[in-house]
Amino acid sequence: MSLTTRFAPSPTGYLHVGGARTALYSWLYAQKNGGDFILRIEDTDLERSTQASVDAIMDGMNWLNLSWTKGPYFQTERFDRYKEVIQQLIASGNAYRCYSTAEEVEAMREEARAKGEKEKYNGMWRDKTDYPDSKPYVIRFKNPLDGNVVINDLVKGEIVISNEELDDLIIARSDGSPTYNLTVVVDDWDMGVTHVVRGDDHVNNTPRQINILKALGAPLPEYAHIPMILGDDGKRLSKRHGAVSVMQYRDDGYLPEALLNYLVRLGWSHGDQEIFSREEMIELFDLTGCNRAPSAFNTEKLIWVNQHYIKSLDPEYVAKHLAWHMHDQNIDTDNGPALSDIVKVQADRVKTLKEMAEISRYFYQDFTEFDAKAAKKHLRPVAEQPLQVVKEKLAGLTEWQADNIHKAINDTAEALELGMGKVGMPLRVAATGAGNSPSLDITLALLPQDKVLARIDMALAVIEERKANS
Ligand code: GLU
């Protein structure tokens, strides 16, 4: 039988990093074994589910390039099937009508609590056949009364739960709508899911789901419960800790490769290897290599991984992602250097693509002011002559390229008997507006010659003004 995994988000928010990691592990496991990966939208909670959230989840999956081979399936489209299975369970004596009211069930709980026993529904309608007329009822699953449920969890190892701990679960509400554990069981069965990979917040549901599957005579999948992700304070990762939405990481300037690589390592390891290409992840990933303990999210490490990919992926590819940020920051890149050239000169200088876009604005847009601090320091009267001389030499270049530009700067420094910095720094501020840039000759070569000359004139005007005011 072929292997099938699934990712089954409830569309009640964006795709967060915990969900993305679960999706990644499911996806990797299917890829590794040549199996199918299903996307299933668990949208039965009509009040909390939204189309915007379905879109956001799919956007996140697409951005990470985690493509599903089957689906998306929507649980709201499968209500007839759930009803059919509920009827099947009733017919086979595995489910029954329960007429206990909410108050009665609460009283049962209280009674158990008073006796120091586990709080649960007492099963009073379990074997009744005599039903009251026209009163509302729910359908409960007849959980086995004795014996154990044993889960051989691929991550957590053997988990044994006594049936005595489990009460008769509601599988249909009084309006007939199916509950979460029922829908998941029916779907996993119908969709041929062989491996359920999910967060360990669901581990308590698993024995219940196994019992229902057994009652239906359905094959049992393997389970892998992934420990949760913590924030740096050891508490469950949430918005308090910073960005948790996958698309926020895109907005903040991370590459999908970096986030995926970071997430695969967050809860799984292969020796001490940190960097994994997609192909390597697929080849080396295994559910049995996942940590049993929760992992803490570490932004510093994610930044490190992001820098690695910014520097090492093909600049043409990184440029496509940079283009998104340029657009996001209203920088029109139609005229100016190729974005891949920007990636080449800026890759070593940034942590994120957002930052790369921010510091590359001057390649595409003119500025009307110089950075105040840089101007104060470098556009002083002593810089007037070096700027004039270097401008003349730059203006005379017939081939506008880095070597010639370098020579022009060098010749200026030599002619004026100045250190390179005394020419270079004012020139840098003039051409870029600020005191930081990649190597000056390369930076100038990426700008049009006439633009550089005009910007030098602008800097000279600032110096003039300063002289006049002193
Ligand atoms: N819909 C559930 C959730 O978003 C996941 C159910 C499952 O993976 O079995 O938490």
Short mmCIF file of C-alpha atoms and ligand atoms in Angstrom, two decimals:
data_model
loop_
_atom_site.label_atom_id
_atom_site.label_comp_id
_atom_site.label_asym_id
_atom_site.label_seq_id
_atom_site.Cartn_x
_atom_site.Cartn_y
_atom_site.Cartn_z
CA MET A 1 0.00 0.00 0.00
CA SER A 2 1.31 3.41 -0.85
CA LEU A 3 2.13 5.90 1.85
CA THR A 4 -0.09 8.93 2.45
CA THR A 5 0.36 11.81 4.89
CA ARG A 6 -1.77 14.88 5.42
CA PHE A 7 -1.74 18.38 6.79
CA ALA A 8 -5.10 19.23 8.31
CA PRO A 9 -5.23 22.85 9.46
CA SER A 10 -8.32 24.51 10.86
CA PRO A 11 -8.75 27.77 8.92
CA THR A 12 -9.07 30.05 11.90
CA GLY A 13 -5.95 32.17 11.33
CA TYR A 14 -2.78 32.44 9.26
CA LEU A 15 -0.27 29.63 8.80
CA HIS A 16 2.01 29.87 11.81
CA VAL A 17 5.49 28.42 12.12
CA GLY A 18 4.30 25.47 14.22
CA GLY A 19 1.78 24.49 11.57
CA ALA A 20 4.35 25.03 8.85
CA ARG A 21 6.76 22.68 10.59
CA THR A 22 4.07 20.01 10.91
CA ALA A 23 3.25 20.47 7.23
CA LEU A 24 6.94 20.26 6.34
CA TYR A 25 7.48 17.03 8.25
CA SER A 26 4.38 15.47 6.68
CA TRP A 27 5.43 16.66 3.25
CA LEU A 28 9.02 15.42 3.68
CA TYR A 29 7.89 12.03 4.84
CA ALA A 30 5.63 11.61 1.83
CA GLN A 31 8.31 12.87 -0.57
CA LYS A 32 10.93 10.59 0.92
CA ASN A 33 8.70 7.56 0.49
CA GLY A 34 7.23 8.47 -2.87
CA GLY A 35 3.83 8.86 -1.27
CA ASP A 36 0.95 11.33 -1.36
CA PHE A 37 0.61 14.47 0.71
CA ILE A 38 -2.93 15.68 1.32
CA LEU A 39 -4.08 19.16 2.27
CA ARG A 40 -7.28 18.95 4.23
CA ILE A 41 -9.06 22.03 5.48
CA GLU A 42 -10.84 21.29 8.76
CA ASP A 43 -13.47 23.96 8.50
CA THR A 44 -16.33 22.43 10.47
CA ASP A 45 -16.21 25.20 13.06
CA LEU A 46 -18.33 27.54 10.95
CA GLU A 47 -18.04 30.44 13.32
CA ARG A 48 -14.28 30.54 13.45
CA SER A 49 -13.40 29.37 9.93
CA THR A 50 -12.87 31.97 7.23
CA GLN A 51 -12.04 31.99 3.54
CA ALA A 52 -9.34 34.58 4.26
CA SER A 53 -7.68 32.09 6.51
CA VAL A 54 -7.93 29.28 3.93
CA ASP A 55 -6.22 31.64 1.47
CA ALA A 56 -3.58 32.62 4.03
CA ILE A 57 -2.75 29.00 4.77
CA MET A 58 -2.43 28.19 1.08
CA ASP A 59 -0.33 31.31 0.48
CA GLY A 60 2.01 30.17 3.22
CA MET A 61 2.25 26.66 1.82
CA ASN A 62 2.85 28.00 -1.68
CA TRP A 63 5.49 30.44 -0.53
CA LEU A 64 7.30 27.59 1.22
CA ASN A 65 6.78 25.49 -1.90
CA LEU A 66 5.16 22.66 0.04
CA SER A 67 2.83 21.35 -2.60
CA TRP A 68 0.10 18.88 -1.87
CA THR A 69 -0.54 15.99 -4.27
CA LYS A 70 -4.18 15.54 -3.23
CA GLY A 71 -6.81 18.01 -2.14
CA PRO A 72 -7.48 20.54 -0.88
CA TYR A 73 -10.38 18.70 0.70
CA PHE A 74 -12.87 20.64 2.77
CA GLN A 75 -14.63 18.97 5.67
CA THR A 76 -17.72 21.13 5.17
CA GLU A 77 -18.20 19.37 1.84
CA ARG A 78 -18.28 15.98 3.52
CA PHE A 79 -21.13 16.25 6.01
CA ASP A 80 -23.23 13.60 4.23
CA ARG A 81 -20.41 11.15 4.55
CA TYR A 82 -19.95 11.88 8.28
CA LYS A 83 -23.68 11.34 8.85
CA GLU A 84 -23.48 8.06 7.02
CA VAL A 85 -20.66 6.86 9.25
CA ILE A 86 -22.49 8.00 12.38
CA GLN A 87 -25.48 5.93 11.27
CA GLN A 88 -23.18 3.01 10.59
CA LEU A 89 -21.79 3.23 14.13
CA ILE A 90 -25.30 3.35 15.59
CA ALA A 91 -26.40 0.40 13.47
CA SER A 92 -23.43 -1.71 14.55
CA GLY A 93 -24.11 -0.93 18.21
CA ASN A 94 -21.03 1.24 18.57
CA ALA A 95 -22.84 4.50 19.16
CA TYR A 96 -26.01 5.56 20.88
CA ARG A 97 -28.36 8.42 21.59
CA CYS A 98 -27.68 10.25 24.80
CA TYR A 99 -30.42 12.46 26.22
CA SER A 100 -28.48 13.74 29.22
CA THR A 101 -28.61 17.50 29.44
CA ALA A 102 -25.54 19.67 29.90
CA GLU A 103 -26.53 20.19 33.55
CA GLU A 104 -26.83 16.45 34.11
CA VAL A 105 -23.41 15.84 32.59
CA GLU A 106 -21.95 18.59 34.76
CA ALA A 107 -23.51 16.96 37.83
CA MET A 108 -21.89 13.61 36.87
CA ARG A 109 -18.56 15.36 36.65
CA GLU A 110 -19.03 16.97 40.00
CA GLU A 111 -19.93 13.69 41.58
CA ALA A 112 -16.80 12.06 40.19
CA ARG A 113 -14.72 14.99 41.37
CA ALA A 114 -16.14 14.67 44.87
CA LYS A 115 -15.17 10.99 44.92
CA GLY A 116 -11.70 11.87 43.68
CA GLU A 117 -12.34 9.98 40.42
CA LYS A 118 -11.68 11.04 36.86
CA GLU A 119 -14.40 13.38 35.65
CA LYS A 120 -16.42 11.78 32.91
CA TYR A 121 -19.82 11.09 31.48
CA ASN A 122 -21.19 8.02 33.28
CA GLY A 123 -22.60 6.20 30.28
CA MET A 124 -26.15 6.16 31.58
CA TRP A 125 -27.75 6.07 28.10
CA ARG A 126 -25.29 3.52 26.81
CA ASP A 127 -27.55 0.50 26.88
CA LYS A 128 -30.98 2.12 26.85
CA THR A 129 -33.34 1.50 23.96
CA ASP A 130 -36.33 3.30 25.33
CA TYR A 131 -36.07 6.91 24.15
CA PRO A 132 -38.14 9.93 25.18
CA ASP A 133 -40.16 11.65 22.47
CA SER A 134 -39.00 14.84 20.77
CA LYS A 135 -36.23 15.72 23.17
CA PRO A 136 -32.83 16.77 21.93
CA TYR A 137 -30.04 14.23 22.05
CA VAL A 138 -26.41 13.84 21.06
CA ILE A 139 -24.75 10.72 19.67
CA ARG A 140 -22.01 9.19 21.77
CA PHE A 141 -19.45 6.63 20.79
CA LYS A 142 -19.46 3.48 22.88
CA ASN A 143 -15.90 3.42 24.07
CA PRO A 144 -14.64 -0.03 25.17
CA LEU A 145 -14.91 -0.35 28.93
CA ASP A 146 -11.71 -2.26 29.58
CA GLY A 147 -8.36 -3.01 28.04
CA ASN A 148 -5.75 -0.55 26.83
CA VAL A 149 -5.08 1.47 23.73
CA VAL A 150 -1.45 1.19 22.72
CA ILE A 151 0.08 3.77 20.40
CA ASN A 152 3.50 3.05 18.98
CA ASP A 153 4.19 6.67 18.29
CA LEU A 154 7.00 7.12 15.77
CA VAL A 155 8.34 10.09 17.73
CA LYS A 156 7.28 9.53 21.32
CA GLY A 157 7.58 5.76 21.49
CA GLU A 158 5.00 3.54 23.14
CA ILE A 159 2.04 5.28 24.78
CA VAL A 160 -0.46 3.14 26.71
CA ILE A 161 -3.86 4.51 27.73
CA SER A 162 -6.38 2.53 29.73
CA ASN A 163 -9.91 2.58 28.32
CA GLU A 164 -11.13 3.26 31.83
CA GLU A 165 -9.72 6.75 31.40
CA LEU A 166 -11.89 7.46 28.37
CA ASP A 167 -15.58 8.22 28.46
CA ASP A 168 -18.14 7.92 25.70
CA LEU A 169 -17.26 10.71 23.37
CA ILE A 170 -19.88 12.85 21.62
CA ILE A 171 -19.58 12.21 17.88
CA ALA A 172 -22.66 14.18 16.79
CA ARG A 173 -24.07 17.29 18.45
CA SER A 174 -27.78 17.77 19.07
CA ASP A 175 -28.08 19.54 15.69
CA GLY A 176 -26.61 16.44 14.05
CA SER A 177 -23.27 18.06 13.21
CA PRO A 178 -20.24 15.79 13.62
CA THR A 179 -17.49 16.56 16.12
CA TYR A 180 -13.78 16.90 15.48
CA ASN A 181 -12.68 13.37 16.44
CA LEU A 182 -15.31 11.81 14.20
CA THR A 183 -14.52 13.89 11.14
CA VAL A 184 -10.79 13.27 11.46
CA VAL A 185 -11.31 9.54 11.75
CA VAL A 186 -13.62 9.36 8.73
CA ASP A 187 -11.28 11.50 6.64
CA ASP A 188 -8.10 9.68 7.59
CA TRP A 189 -9.85 6.43 6.74
CA ASP A 190 -11.49 7.53 3.46
CA MET A 191 -8.39 9.35 2.29
CA GLY A 192 -6.13 6.38 2.93
CA VAL A 193 -3.89 8.25 5.36
CA THR A 194 -1.18 5.86 6.49
CA HIS A 195 0.83 8.29 8.64
CA VAL A 196 -0.70 10.95 10.86
CA VAL A 197 1.95 13.56 11.60
CA ARG A 198 0.66 16.31 13.88
CA GLY A 199 1.39 18.41 16.92
CA ASP A 200 1.42 16.64 20.26
CA ASP A 201 -1.44 18.83 21.46
CA HIS A 202 -3.53 16.13 19.74
CA VAL A 203 -2.04 13.17 21.56
CA ASN A 204 -5.05 12.94 23.89
CA ASN A 205 -7.37 12.54 20.92
CA THR A 206 -5.43 9.65 19.45
CA PRO A 207 -6.71 6.79 21.68
CA ARG A 208 -10.28 7.97 21.03
CA GLN A 209 -9.67 8.09 17.30
CA ILE A 210 -8.09 4.63 17.38
CA ASN A 211 -11.11 3.19 19.18
CA ILE A 212 -13.48 4.64 16.59
CA LEU A 213 -11.33 3.36 13.73
CA LYS A 214 -11.36 -0.10 15.28
CA ALA A 215 -15.15 0.00 15.68
CA LEU A 216 -15.41 0.83 11.98
CA GLY A 217 -13.06 -1.97 11.03
CA ALA A 218 -10.77 0.61 9.45
CA PRO A 219 -7.00 0.15 9.20
CA LEU A 220 -5.01 2.07 11.81
CA PRO A 221 -2.51 4.64 10.59
CA GLU A 222 0.87 5.16 12.19
CA TYR A 223 1.09 8.23 14.42
CA ALA A 224 3.88 10.72 14.89
CA HIS A 225 3.24 13.46 17.43
CA ILE A 226 5.66 16.35 17.13
CA PRO A 227 6.51 18.24 20.33
CA MET A 228 5.57 21.87 20.35
CA ILE A 229 7.69 24.93 19.68
CA LEU A 230 8.53 27.15 22.61
CA GLY A 231 9.50 30.81 22.78
CA ASP A 232 12.81 31.91 24.31
CA ASP A 233 11.15 32.00 27.75
CA GLY A 234 10.23 28.31 27.65
CA LYS A 235 6.53 29.07 27.14
CA ARG A 236 4.55 27.90 24.13
CA LEU A 237 5.44 30.04 21.09
CA SER A 238 2.90 32.78 20.52
CA LYS A 239 2.61 36.31 19.18
CA ARG A 240 4.12 37.63 22.37
CA HIS A 241 7.46 36.22 21.22
CA GLY A 242 7.43 38.09 17.90
CA ALA A 243 6.53 36.93 14.43
CA VAL A 244 4.72 33.58 14.29
CA SER A 245 3.05 33.82 10.90
CA VAL A 246 4.92 32.33 7.96
CA MET A 247 4.01 35.26 5.72
CA GLN A 248 5.33 37.68 8.32
CA TYR A 249 8.71 36.02 7.82
CA ARG A 250 8.42 36.70 4.11
CA ASP A 251 7.54 40.33 4.88
CA ASP A 252 10.50 40.56 7.25
CA GLY A 253 12.91 39.50 4.52
CA TYR A 254 13.51 35.81 5.00
CA LEU A 255 13.92 33.39 2.12
CA PRO A 256 11.60 30.38 2.10
CA GLU A 257 14.68 28.13 1.90
CA ALA A 258 15.94 29.65 5.15
CA LEU A 259 12.68 29.24 7.02
CA LEU A 260 12.29 25.65 5.81
CA ASN A 261 15.86 24.78 6.71
CA TYR A 262 15.44 26.40 10.09
CA LEU A 263 12.15 24.59 10.74
CA VAL A 264 13.46 21.20 9.70
CA ARG A 265 16.21 21.51 12.27
CA LEU A 266 13.84 22.77 14.93
CA GLY A 267 12.86 19.40 16.29
CA TRP A 268 14.91 17.10 14.08
CA SER A 269 18.62 16.55 13.59
CA HIS A 270 21.04 14.63 11.47
CA GLY A 271 24.39 14.57 13.25
CA ASP A 272 25.49 18.16 13.63
CA GLN A 273 24.62 19.20 10.09
CA GLU A 274 22.85 22.58 9.98
CA ILE A 275 22.37 23.32 6.30
CA PHE A 276 20.15 21.07 4.21
CA SER A 277 19.13 21.57 0.62
CA ARG A 278 15.59 20.47 -0.21
CA GLU A 279 16.93 17.29 -1.77
CA GLU A 280 19.02 16.52 1.30
CA MET A 281 16.08 17.11 3.60
CA ILE A 282 14.00 14.65 1.61
CA GLU A 283 16.79 12.11 1.58
CA LEU A 284 17.79 12.37 5.23
CA PHE A 285 14.60 13.26 7.09
CA ASP A 286 13.00 10.60 9.21
CA LEU A 287 10.24 10.80 11.79
CA THR A 288 12.28 8.62 14.11
CA GLY A 289 14.99 11.31 14.15
CA CYS A 290 12.63 13.87 15.67
CA ASN A 291 13.24 15.14 19.18
CA ARG A 292 10.93 14.00 21.93
CA ALA A 293 11.37 17.22 23.85
CA PRO A 294 9.97 20.59 22.74
CA SER A 295 12.34 22.95 20.91
CA ALA A 296 12.82 26.65 21.49
CA PHE A 297 12.54 29.09 18.60
CA ASN A 298 15.76 30.99 18.12
CA THR A 299 15.60 34.04 15.87
CA GLU A 300 19.38 34.54 15.89
CA LYS A 301 19.85 31.14 14.36
CA LEU A 302 17.14 31.76 11.77
CA ILE A 303 18.98 34.96 10.80
CA TRP A 304 22.20 33.02 10.44
CA VAL A 305 20.50 30.48 8.17
CA ASN A 306 18.91 33.31 6.17
CA GLN A 307 22.29 34.97 5.64
CA HIS A 308 23.69 31.67 4.50
CA TYR A 309 21.05 31.34 1.79
CA ILE A 310 21.21 34.98 0.73
CA LYS A 311 24.93 34.52 0.16
CA SER A 312 24.91 31.07 -1.37
CA LEU A 313 21.81 30.71 -3.53
CA ASP A 314 21.93 31.74 -7.18
CA PRO A 315 21.77 35.58 -7.25
CA GLU A 316 19.21 35.40 -10.05
CA TYR A 317 16.94 33.42 -7.77
CA VAL A 318 17.49 35.61 -4.71
CA ALA A 319 16.79 38.61 -6.97
CA LYS A 320 13.25 37.34 -7.56
CA HIS A 321 12.57 37.53 -3.83
CA LEU A 322 14.37 40.85 -3.56
CA ALA A 323 12.06 42.19 -6.29
CA TRP A 324 9.10 41.56 -3.99
CA HIS A 325 10.72 43.69 -1.26
CA MET A 326 11.68 46.47 -3.68
CA HIS A 327 8.09 46.65 -4.78
CA ASP A 328 6.93 46.48 -1.16
CA GLN A 329 9.11 49.50 -0.41
CA ASN A 330 7.91 51.38 -3.47
CA ILE A 331 11.23 51.21 -5.23
CA ASP A 332 10.74 51.02 -8.96
CA THR A 333 13.53 48.87 -10.36
CA ASP A 334 12.69 49.13 -14.07
CA ASN A 335 15.56 51.55 -14.59
CA GLY A 336 18.82 50.77 -12.90
CA PRO A 337 21.08 47.81 -12.31
CA ALA A 338 19.90 44.22 -12.58
CA LEU A 339 18.65 43.06 -9.19
CA SER A 340 20.98 40.07 -9.36
CA ASP A 341 23.90 42.53 -9.40
CA ILE A 342 22.51 44.15 -6.27
CA VAL A 343 22.32 40.72 -4.63
CA LYS A 344 25.94 40.08 -5.56
CA VAL A 345 27.23 43.28 -3.97
CA GLN A 346 24.91 43.42 -0.94
CA ALA A 347 24.63 39.73 0.05
CA ASP A 348 27.47 39.95 2.58
CA ARG A 349 26.12 43.12 4.12
CA VAL A 350 22.63 42.20 5.31
CA LYS A 351 20.64 39.86 7.47
CA THR A 352 17.44 40.01 5.47
CA LEU A 353 16.15 40.91 2.02
CA LYS A 354 14.05 43.65 3.55
CA GLU A 355 17.27 45.24 4.74
CA MET A 356 18.85 44.67 1.34
CA ALA A 357 16.01 46.58 -0.31
CA GLU A 358 16.30 49.40 2.21
CA ILE A 359 20.02 49.93 1.66
CA SER A 360 19.79 49.65 -2.13
CA ARG A 361 17.32 52.45 -2.73
CA TYR A 362 19.95 54.88 -4.07
CA PHE A 363 20.64 52.59 -7.02
CA TYR A 364 17.14 53.29 -8.32
CA GLN A 365 15.95 56.51 -6.75
CA ASP A 366 17.44 59.96 -6.47
CA PHE A 367 17.61 61.56 -3.09
CA THR A 368 17.23 65.18 -2.15
CA GLU A 369 19.21 65.07 1.07
CA PHE A 370 22.32 63.37 2.34
CA ASP A 371 22.33 61.35 5.51
CA ALA A 372 22.86 64.09 8.11
CA LYS A 373 25.56 62.36 10.09
CA ALA A 374 27.53 61.25 7.04
CA ALA A 375 27.26 64.70 5.48
CA LYS A 376 28.41 66.41 8.64
CA LYS A 377 31.45 64.20 8.81
CA HIS A 378 32.44 63.95 5.17
CA LEU A 379 30.99 66.86 3.20
CA ARG A 380 33.27 69.47 4.73
CA PRO A 381 35.22 72.26 3.03
CA VAL A 382 38.36 70.05 2.96
CA ALA A 383 36.45 67.66 0.73
CA GLU A 384 35.75 70.27 -1.91
CA GLN A 385 38.94 69.95 -3.86
CA PRO A 386 39.07 66.12 -3.80
CA LEU A 387 35.48 66.02 -5.04
CA GLN A 388 36.19 68.52 -7.80
CA VAL A 389 39.26 66.66 -8.98
CA VAL A 390 37.70 63.23 -8.84
CA LYS A 391 34.63 64.52 -10.62
CA GLU A 392 36.76 65.75 -13.46
CA LYS A 393 38.53 62.42 -13.77
CA LEU A 394 35.26 60.49 -13.61
CA ALA A 395 33.72 62.77 -16.19
CA GLY A 396 36.59 62.00 -18.51
CA LEU A 397 36.11 58.24 -18.45
CA THR A 398 34.91 56.87 -21.74
CA GLU A 399 34.41 53.38 -20.34
CA TRP A 400 32.36 53.48 -17.18
CA GLN A 401 33.55 50.43 -15.32
CA ALA A 402 34.96 49.54 -11.91
CA ASP A 403 38.68 49.35 -12.82
CA ASN A 404 38.67 52.76 -14.46
CA ILE A 405 36.67 54.25 -11.63
CA HIS A 406 39.09 52.77 -9.15
CA LYS A 407 42.01 54.31 -11.03
CA ALA A 408 40.32 57.71 -11.12
CA ILE A 409 39.89 57.69 -7.33
CA ASN A 410 43.45 56.47 -6.84
CA ASP A 411 44.92 59.08 -9.19
CA THR A 412 43.02 61.82 -7.38
CA ALA A 413 44.37 60.75 -4.00
CA GLU A 414 47.89 60.59 -5.38
CA ALA A 415 47.70 63.93 -7.16
CA LEU A 416 46.47 65.65 -4.01
CA GLU A 417 48.77 63.64 -1.77
CA LEU A 418 45.83 62.43 0.27
CA GLY A 419 44.91 59.04 1.70
CA MET A 420 42.29 57.12 -0.30
CA GLY A 421 39.68 57.69 2.41
CA LYS A 422 39.89 61.46 2.06
CA VAL A 423 38.68 61.11 -1.50
CA GLY A 424 36.63 57.96 -1.15
CA MET A 425 34.45 58.91 1.79
CA PRO A 426 33.16 62.24 0.44
CA LEU A 427 32.64 60.55 -2.90
CA ARG A 428 30.73 57.69 -1.28
CA VAL A 429 28.44 60.08 0.56
CA ALA A 430 27.97 62.10 -2.62
CA ALA A 431 27.07 59.11 -4.79
CA THR A 432 24.97 57.07 -2.34
CA GLY A 433 23.73 59.66 0.10
CA ALA A 434 25.16 57.77 3.05
CA GLY A 435 28.37 56.61 4.66
CA ASN A 436 28.01 52.89 3.93
CA SER A 437 28.05 51.07 0.65
CA PRO A 438 29.69 48.14 -1.04
CA SER A 439 33.14 48.73 -2.51
CA LEU A 440 33.05 52.22 -4.03
CA ASP A 441 34.29 51.44 -7.53
CA ILE A 442 31.71 48.67 -7.95
CA THR A 443 28.96 50.80 -6.46
CA LEU A 444 29.68 53.68 -8.83
CA ALA A 445 29.92 51.33 -11.78
CA LEU A 446 26.37 50.16 -11.08
CA LEU A 447 25.12 53.74 -11.23
CA PRO A 448 24.94 55.73 -14.48
CA GLN A 449 27.93 58.03 -15.00
CA ASP A 450 25.81 61.19 -15.40
CA LYS A 451 23.94 60.40 -12.22
CA VAL A 452 27.18 60.10 -10.25
CA LEU A 453 28.41 63.40 -11.63
CA ALA A 454 25.16 65.14 -10.80
CA ARG A 455 25.24 63.78 -7.27
CA ILE A 456 28.80 65.05 -6.83
CA ASP A 457 27.54 68.50 -7.87
CA MET A 458 24.84 68.21 -5.26
CA ALA A 459 27.45 67.39 -2.61
CA LEU A 460 29.60 70.31 -3.73
CA ALA A 461 26.59 72.59 -3.33
CA VAL A 462 26.15 71.38 0.23
CA ILE A 463 29.81 72.17 0.92
CA GLU A 464 29.40 75.62 -0.64
CA GLU A 465 26.45 76.33 1.57
CA ARG A 466 28.33 75.17 4.58
CA LYS A 467 31.22 77.47 3.73
CA ALA A 468 28.82 80.38 3.28
CA ASN A 469 27.25 79.75 6.66
CA SER A 470 30.44 79.35 8.61
N1 GLU B 1 -7.39 20.55 12.55
C1 GLU B 1 -6.50 20.22 13.61
C2 GLU B 1 -5.71 21.46 14.01
O1 GLU B 1 -5.62 22.39 13.23
C3 GLU B 1 -5.50 19.15 13.25
C4 GLU B 1 -6.09 17.81 13.27
C5 GLU B 1 -5.11 16.69 13.00
O2 GLU B 1 -3.99 16.93 12.50
O3 GLU B 1 -5.50 15.56 13.21
O4 GLU B 1 -5.19 21.50 15.09
#
